[in-house]
Short mmCIF file of C-alpha atoms and ligand atoms in Angstrom, two decimals:
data_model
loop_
_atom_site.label_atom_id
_atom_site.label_comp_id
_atom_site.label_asym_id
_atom_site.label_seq_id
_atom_site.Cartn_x
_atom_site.Cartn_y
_atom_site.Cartn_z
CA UNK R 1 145.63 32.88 -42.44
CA UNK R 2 142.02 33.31 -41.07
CA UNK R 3 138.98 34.21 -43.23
CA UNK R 4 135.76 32.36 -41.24
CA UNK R 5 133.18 34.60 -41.44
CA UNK R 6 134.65 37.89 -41.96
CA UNK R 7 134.22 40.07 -45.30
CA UNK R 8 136.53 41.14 -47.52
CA UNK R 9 136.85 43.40 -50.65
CA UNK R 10 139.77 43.47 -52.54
CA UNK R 11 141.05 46.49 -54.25
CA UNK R 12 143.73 47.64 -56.76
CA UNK R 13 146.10 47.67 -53.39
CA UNK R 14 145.09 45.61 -50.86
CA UNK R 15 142.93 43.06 -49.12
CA UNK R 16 140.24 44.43 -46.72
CA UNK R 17 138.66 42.25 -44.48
CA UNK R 18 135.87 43.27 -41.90
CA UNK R 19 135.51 41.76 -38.37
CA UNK R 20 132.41 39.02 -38.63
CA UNK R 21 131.21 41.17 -35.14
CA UNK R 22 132.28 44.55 -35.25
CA UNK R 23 130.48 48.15 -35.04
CA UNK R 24 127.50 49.70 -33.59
CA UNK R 25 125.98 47.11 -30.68
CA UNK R 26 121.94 46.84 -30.37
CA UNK R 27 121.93 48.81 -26.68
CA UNK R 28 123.10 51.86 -28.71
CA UNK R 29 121.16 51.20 -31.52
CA UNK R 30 117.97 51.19 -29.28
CA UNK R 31 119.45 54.43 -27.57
CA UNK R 32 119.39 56.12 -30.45
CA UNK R 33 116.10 55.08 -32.07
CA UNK R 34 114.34 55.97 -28.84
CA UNK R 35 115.99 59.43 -28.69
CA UNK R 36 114.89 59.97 -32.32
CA UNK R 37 111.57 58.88 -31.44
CA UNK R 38 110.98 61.45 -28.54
CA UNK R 39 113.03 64.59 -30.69
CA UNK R 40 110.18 64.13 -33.58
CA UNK R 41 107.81 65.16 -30.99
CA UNK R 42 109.71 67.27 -28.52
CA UNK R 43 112.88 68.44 -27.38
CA UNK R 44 114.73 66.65 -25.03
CA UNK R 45 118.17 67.27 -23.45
CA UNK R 46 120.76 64.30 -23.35
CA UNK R 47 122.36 63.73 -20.07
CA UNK R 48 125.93 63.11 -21.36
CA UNK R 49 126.98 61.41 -24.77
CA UNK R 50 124.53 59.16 -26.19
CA UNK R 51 127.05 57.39 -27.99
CA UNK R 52 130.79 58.45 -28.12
CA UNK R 53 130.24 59.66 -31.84
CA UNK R 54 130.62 62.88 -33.05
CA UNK R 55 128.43 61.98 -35.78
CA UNK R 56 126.17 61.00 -33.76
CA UNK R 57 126.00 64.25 -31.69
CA UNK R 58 125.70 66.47 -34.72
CA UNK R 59 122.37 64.18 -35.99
CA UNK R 60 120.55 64.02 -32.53
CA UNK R 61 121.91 68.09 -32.07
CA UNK R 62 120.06 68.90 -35.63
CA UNK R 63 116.77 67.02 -34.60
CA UNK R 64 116.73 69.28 -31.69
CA UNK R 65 118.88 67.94 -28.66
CA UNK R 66 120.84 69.30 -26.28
CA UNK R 67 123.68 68.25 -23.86
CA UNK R 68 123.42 68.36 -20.17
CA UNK R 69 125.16 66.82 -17.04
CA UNK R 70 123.93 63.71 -15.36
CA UNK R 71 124.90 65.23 -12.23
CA UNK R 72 123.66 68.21 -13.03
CA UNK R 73 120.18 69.36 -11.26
CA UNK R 74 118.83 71.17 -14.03
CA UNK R 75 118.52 71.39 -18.11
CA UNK R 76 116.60 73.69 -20.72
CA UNK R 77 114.15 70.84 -21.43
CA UNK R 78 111.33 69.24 -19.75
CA UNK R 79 112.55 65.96 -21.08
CA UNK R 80 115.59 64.33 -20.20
CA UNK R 81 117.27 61.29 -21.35
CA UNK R 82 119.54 59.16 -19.48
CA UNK R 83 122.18 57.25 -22.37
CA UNK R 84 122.29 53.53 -22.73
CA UNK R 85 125.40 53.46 -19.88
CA UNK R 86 123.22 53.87 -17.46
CA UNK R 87 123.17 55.85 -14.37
CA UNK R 88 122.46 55.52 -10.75
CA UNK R 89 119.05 55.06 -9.22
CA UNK R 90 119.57 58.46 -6.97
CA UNK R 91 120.33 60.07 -10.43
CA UNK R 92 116.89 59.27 -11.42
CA UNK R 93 115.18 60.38 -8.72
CA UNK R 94 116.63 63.30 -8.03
CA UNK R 95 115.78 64.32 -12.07
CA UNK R 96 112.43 63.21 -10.99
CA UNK R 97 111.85 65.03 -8.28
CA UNK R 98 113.19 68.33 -9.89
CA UNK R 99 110.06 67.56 -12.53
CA UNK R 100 111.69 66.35 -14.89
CA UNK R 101 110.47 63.76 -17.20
CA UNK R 102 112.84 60.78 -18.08
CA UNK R 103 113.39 59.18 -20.91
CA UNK R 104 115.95 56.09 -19.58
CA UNK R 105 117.41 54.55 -22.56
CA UNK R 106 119.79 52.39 -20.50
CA UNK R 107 121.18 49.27 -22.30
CA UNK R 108 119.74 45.85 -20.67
CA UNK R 109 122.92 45.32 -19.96
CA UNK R 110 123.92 47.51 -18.11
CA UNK R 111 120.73 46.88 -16.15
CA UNK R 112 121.77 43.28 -15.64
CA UNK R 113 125.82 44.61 -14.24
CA UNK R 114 123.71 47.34 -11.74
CA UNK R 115 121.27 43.98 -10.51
CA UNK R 116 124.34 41.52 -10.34
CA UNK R 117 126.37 43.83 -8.61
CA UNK R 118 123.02 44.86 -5.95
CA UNK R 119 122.43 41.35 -5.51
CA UNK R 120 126.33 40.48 -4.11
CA UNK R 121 125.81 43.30 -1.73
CA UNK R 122 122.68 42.15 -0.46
CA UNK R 123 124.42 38.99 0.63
CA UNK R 124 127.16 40.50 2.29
CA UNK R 125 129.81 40.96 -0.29
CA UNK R 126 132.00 44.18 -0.77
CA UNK R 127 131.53 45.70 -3.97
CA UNK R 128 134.45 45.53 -6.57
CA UNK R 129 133.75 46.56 -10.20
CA UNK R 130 136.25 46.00 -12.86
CA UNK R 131 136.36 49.26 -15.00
CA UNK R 132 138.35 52.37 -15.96
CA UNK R 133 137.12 55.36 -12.75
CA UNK R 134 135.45 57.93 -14.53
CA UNK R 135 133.43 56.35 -17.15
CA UNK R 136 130.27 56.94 -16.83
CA UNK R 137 129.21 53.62 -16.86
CA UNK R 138 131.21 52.53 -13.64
CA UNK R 139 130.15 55.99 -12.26
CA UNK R 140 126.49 54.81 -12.64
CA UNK R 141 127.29 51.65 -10.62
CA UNK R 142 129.37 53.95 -8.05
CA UNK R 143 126.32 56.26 -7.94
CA UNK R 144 124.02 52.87 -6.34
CA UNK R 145 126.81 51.64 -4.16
CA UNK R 146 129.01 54.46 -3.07
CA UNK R 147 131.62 52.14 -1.16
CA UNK R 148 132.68 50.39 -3.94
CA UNK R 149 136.36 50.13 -5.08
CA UNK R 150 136.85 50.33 -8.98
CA UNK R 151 139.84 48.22 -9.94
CA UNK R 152 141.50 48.29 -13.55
CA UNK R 153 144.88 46.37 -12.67
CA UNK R 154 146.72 44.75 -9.56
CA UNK R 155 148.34 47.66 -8.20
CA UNK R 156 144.37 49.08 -7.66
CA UNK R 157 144.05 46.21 -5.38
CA UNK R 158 145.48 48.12 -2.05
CA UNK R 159 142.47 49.84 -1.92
CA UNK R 160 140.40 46.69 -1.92
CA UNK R 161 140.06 47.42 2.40
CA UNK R 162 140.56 43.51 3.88
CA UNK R 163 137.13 41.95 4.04
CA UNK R 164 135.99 38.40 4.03
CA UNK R 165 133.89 38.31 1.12
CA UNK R 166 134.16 40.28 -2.29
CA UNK R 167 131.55 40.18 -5.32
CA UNK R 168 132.99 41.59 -8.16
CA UNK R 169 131.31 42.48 -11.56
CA UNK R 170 133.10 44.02 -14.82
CA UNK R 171 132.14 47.35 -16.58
CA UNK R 172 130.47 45.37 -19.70
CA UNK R 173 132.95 46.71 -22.26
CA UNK R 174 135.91 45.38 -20.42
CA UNK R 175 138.38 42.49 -22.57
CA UNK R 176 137.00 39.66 -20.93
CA UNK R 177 140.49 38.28 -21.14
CA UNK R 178 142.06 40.59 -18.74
CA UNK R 179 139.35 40.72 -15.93
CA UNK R 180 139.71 36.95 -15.54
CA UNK R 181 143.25 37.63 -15.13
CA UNK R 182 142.37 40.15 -12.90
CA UNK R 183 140.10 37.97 -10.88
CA UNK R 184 142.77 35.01 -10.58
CA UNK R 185 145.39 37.50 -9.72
CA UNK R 186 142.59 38.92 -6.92
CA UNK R 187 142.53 35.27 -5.81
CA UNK R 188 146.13 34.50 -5.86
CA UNK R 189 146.99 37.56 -3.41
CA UNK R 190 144.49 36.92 -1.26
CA UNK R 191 143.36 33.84 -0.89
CA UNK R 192 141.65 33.89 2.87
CA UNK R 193 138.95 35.80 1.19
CA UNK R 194 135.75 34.27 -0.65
CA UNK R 195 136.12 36.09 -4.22
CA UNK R 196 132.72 35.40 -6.11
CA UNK R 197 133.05 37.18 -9.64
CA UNK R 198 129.66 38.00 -11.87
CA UNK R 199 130.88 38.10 -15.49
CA UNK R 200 129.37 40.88 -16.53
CA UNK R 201 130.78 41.82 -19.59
CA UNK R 202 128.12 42.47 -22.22
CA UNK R 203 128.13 39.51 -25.57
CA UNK R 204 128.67 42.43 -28.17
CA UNK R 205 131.73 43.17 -26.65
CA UNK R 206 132.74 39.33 -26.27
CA UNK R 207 131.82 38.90 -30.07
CA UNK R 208 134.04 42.00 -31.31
CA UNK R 209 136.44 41.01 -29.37
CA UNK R 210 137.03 37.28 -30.56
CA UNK R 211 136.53 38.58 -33.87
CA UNK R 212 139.28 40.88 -33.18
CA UNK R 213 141.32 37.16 -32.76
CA UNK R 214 140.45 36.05 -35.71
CA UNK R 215 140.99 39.36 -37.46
CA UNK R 216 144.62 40.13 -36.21
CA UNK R 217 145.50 36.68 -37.53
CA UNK R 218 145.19 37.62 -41.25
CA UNK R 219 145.43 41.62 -41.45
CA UNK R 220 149.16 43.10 -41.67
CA UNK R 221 147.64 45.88 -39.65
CA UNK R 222 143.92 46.81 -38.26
CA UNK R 223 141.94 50.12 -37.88
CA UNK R 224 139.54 50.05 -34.89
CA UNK R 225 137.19 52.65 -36.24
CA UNK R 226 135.01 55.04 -33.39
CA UNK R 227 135.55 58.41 -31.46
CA UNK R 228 138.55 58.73 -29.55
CA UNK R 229 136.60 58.76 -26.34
CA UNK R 230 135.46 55.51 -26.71
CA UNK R 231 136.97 52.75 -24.60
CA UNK R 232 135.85 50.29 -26.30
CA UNK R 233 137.34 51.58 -29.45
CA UNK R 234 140.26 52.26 -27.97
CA UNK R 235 140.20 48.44 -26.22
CA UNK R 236 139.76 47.01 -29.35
CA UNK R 237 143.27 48.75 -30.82
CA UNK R 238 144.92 47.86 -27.59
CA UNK R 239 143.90 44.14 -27.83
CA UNK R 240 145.32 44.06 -31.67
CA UNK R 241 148.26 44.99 -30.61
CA UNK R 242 148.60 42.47 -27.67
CA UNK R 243 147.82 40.43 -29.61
CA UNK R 244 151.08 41.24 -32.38
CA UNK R 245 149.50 43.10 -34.76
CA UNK R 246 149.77 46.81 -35.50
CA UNK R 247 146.71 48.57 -35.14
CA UNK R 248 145.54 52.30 -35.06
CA UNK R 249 142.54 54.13 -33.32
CA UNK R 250 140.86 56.07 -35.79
CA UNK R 251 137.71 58.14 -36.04
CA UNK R 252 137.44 59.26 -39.69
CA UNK R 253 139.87 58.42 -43.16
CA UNK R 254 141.30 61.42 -43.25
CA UNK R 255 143.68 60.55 -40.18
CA UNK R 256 145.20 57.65 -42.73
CA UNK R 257 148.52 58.06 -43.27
CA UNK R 258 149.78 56.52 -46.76
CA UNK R 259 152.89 56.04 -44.75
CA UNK R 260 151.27 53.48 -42.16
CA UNK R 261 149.97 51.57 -45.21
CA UNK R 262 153.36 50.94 -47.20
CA UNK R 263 154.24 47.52 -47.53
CA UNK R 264 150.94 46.09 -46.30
CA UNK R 265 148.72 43.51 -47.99
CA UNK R 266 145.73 43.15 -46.25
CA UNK R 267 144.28 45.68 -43.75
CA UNK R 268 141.76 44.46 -41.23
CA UNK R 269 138.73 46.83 -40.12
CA UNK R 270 137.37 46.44 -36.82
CA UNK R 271 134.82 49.32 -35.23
CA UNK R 272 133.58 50.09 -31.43
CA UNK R 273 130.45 49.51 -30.34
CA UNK R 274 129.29 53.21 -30.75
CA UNK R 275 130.23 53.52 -34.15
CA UNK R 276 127.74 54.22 -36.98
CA UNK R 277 128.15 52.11 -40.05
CA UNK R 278 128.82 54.68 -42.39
CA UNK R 279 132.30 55.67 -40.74
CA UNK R 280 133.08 51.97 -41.69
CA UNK R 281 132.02 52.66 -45.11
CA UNK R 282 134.05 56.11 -45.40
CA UNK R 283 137.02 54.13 -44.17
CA UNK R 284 136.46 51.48 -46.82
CA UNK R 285 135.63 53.72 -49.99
CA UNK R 286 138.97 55.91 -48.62
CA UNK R 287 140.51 52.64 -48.91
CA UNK R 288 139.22 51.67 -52.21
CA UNK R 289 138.90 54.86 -54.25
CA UNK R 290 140.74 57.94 -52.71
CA UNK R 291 143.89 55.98 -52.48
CA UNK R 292 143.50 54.56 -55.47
CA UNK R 293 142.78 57.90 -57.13
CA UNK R 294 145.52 59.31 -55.62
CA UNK R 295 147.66 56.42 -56.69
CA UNK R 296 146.07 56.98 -60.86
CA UNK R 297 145.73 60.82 -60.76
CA UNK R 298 147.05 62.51 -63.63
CA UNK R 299 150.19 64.02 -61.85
CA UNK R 300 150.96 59.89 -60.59
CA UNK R 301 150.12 59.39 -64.13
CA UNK R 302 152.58 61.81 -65.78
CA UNK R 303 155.65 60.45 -63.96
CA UNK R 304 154.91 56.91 -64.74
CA UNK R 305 155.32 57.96 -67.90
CA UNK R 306 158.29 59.62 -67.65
S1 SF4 N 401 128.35 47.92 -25.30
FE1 SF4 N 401 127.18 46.25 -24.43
S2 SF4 N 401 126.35 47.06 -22.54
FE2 SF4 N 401 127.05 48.82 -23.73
S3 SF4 N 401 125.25 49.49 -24.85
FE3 SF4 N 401 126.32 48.03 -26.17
S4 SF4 N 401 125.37 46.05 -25.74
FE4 SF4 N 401 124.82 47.43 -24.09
#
């Protein structure tokens, strides 16, 4: 067993151990500062989910925000805020034009997948992102080049249309893992075309990820912690479990089942990129008190005795 860097509380019941990278990553961070900033001085409207975090939403809806559509050509606010996945260029400009004023609290990022990506087209390369279609992150990227294909596993290849040259680029919370075997399995069916990939998966996501490694090799079973909607919550319970070791997707304690946890030793905590500290913390003090009341409450207590 594994314990590099990682911390770990023990309680009456088991070993915890938290990922060494895991939780909320500085782009979001920075999203959400900024948006505080502007909502102490004004109301703004959010153009989709600043992070996937229903905690999150409740704080920034208190302070005064409201939700709008990206896509959308009009909101209750003068301000608008675009989220730290980004959006397309004609996005911006059409908010702009409509007199809006932007607030673009885009991750860096993301900025760097939108310029890699740009960059391979202006030297002749079809665009290919690595992603899951629909997230508003790849539809950002989709928004600047339109005639890009969006490829999540082999059998999306067919509608790669047969071109000499491809430049390919990852949505940045992809398992850096499985777009390089993506990429070599791009190159191994066709290899008459000139496949140049830009890695550009983002180094939070590479961190929580190898973490995750590290993690699954000394946890009986791992929580990734974060909203349901959040792929990279959801990646990192995936991953676990590819990698042998049960693992659930869970937003809040109260979806624990004592069940899940019988016969386990030590239970490794992992968390997505948009989630806030604290719902690592509720997870832990579930894990170290409520359980443990449960386990010593007067009732428990009583049949012992008996
Ligand atoms: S997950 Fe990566 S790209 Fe997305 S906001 Fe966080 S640091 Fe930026």
């Amino acid at each position: 067993m594994m314990n590099g860097e990682m911390k770990t509380i023990q309680t009456s019941q088991f070993r915890i151990l938290i990922a060494e990278h895991s939780g909320m990553c500085f782009g979001v961070r920075q999203a959400i500062e900024t948006t505080e900033q502007l909502l102490a001085k004004k109301p703004a409207t959010i153009l989709g989910q600043l992070a996937h975090n229903l905690t999150v939403k409740s704080r920034l809806t208190a302070q005064g925000a409201t939700t709008g559509k990206l896509e959308a050509t009009d909101a209750p606010t003068r301000h608008v805020i675009i989220t730290a996945h980004g959006a397309a260029d004609r996005d911006r400009k059409r908010w702009r034009e409509a007199g809006y004023q932007i607030t673009d609290t885009t991750c860096p990022l993301v900025k760097v997948a939108h310029t890699k990506l740009a960059r391979l087209v202006s030297q002749g390369y079809f665009p290919v992102i690595i992603g899951k279609e629909g997230h508003v992150e790849v539809r950002g990227l989709q928004g600047d080049f339109p005639g890009a294909r969006v490829v999540l596993s082999p059998e999306d290849f067919s509608s790669i249309p047969s071109v000499k040259k491809l430049g390919v680029i990852s949505q940045t919370t992809q398992p850096i893992a499985k777009v390089r075997l993506l990429i070599n399995e791009l190159r191994r069916q066709r290899p008459e075309v000139e496949v140049v990939f830009h890695d550009t998966v983002c180094h939070p996501t590479k961190d929580r990820q190898t973490s995750l490694e590290k993690l699954c090799q000394a946890s009986d079973l791992v929580f990734a912690i974060g909203g349901k909607n959040s792929n990279n919550t959801a990646q990192l319970a995936k991953t676990a479990v590819a990698l042998g070791c049960p693992a659930r997707h869970i937003e809040s304690p109260e979806e624990i089942r004592e069940e899940w946890l019988r016969g386990i030793g030590t239970i490794g905590l992992t968390a997505g990129t948009s989630t806030l500290d604290e719902s690592v913390d509720a997870v832990v003090k579930h894990l170290r008190f409520e359980l443990y009341r449960r386990e010593v409450s007067p009732s428990s207590r009583a049949r012992v005795s008996h």
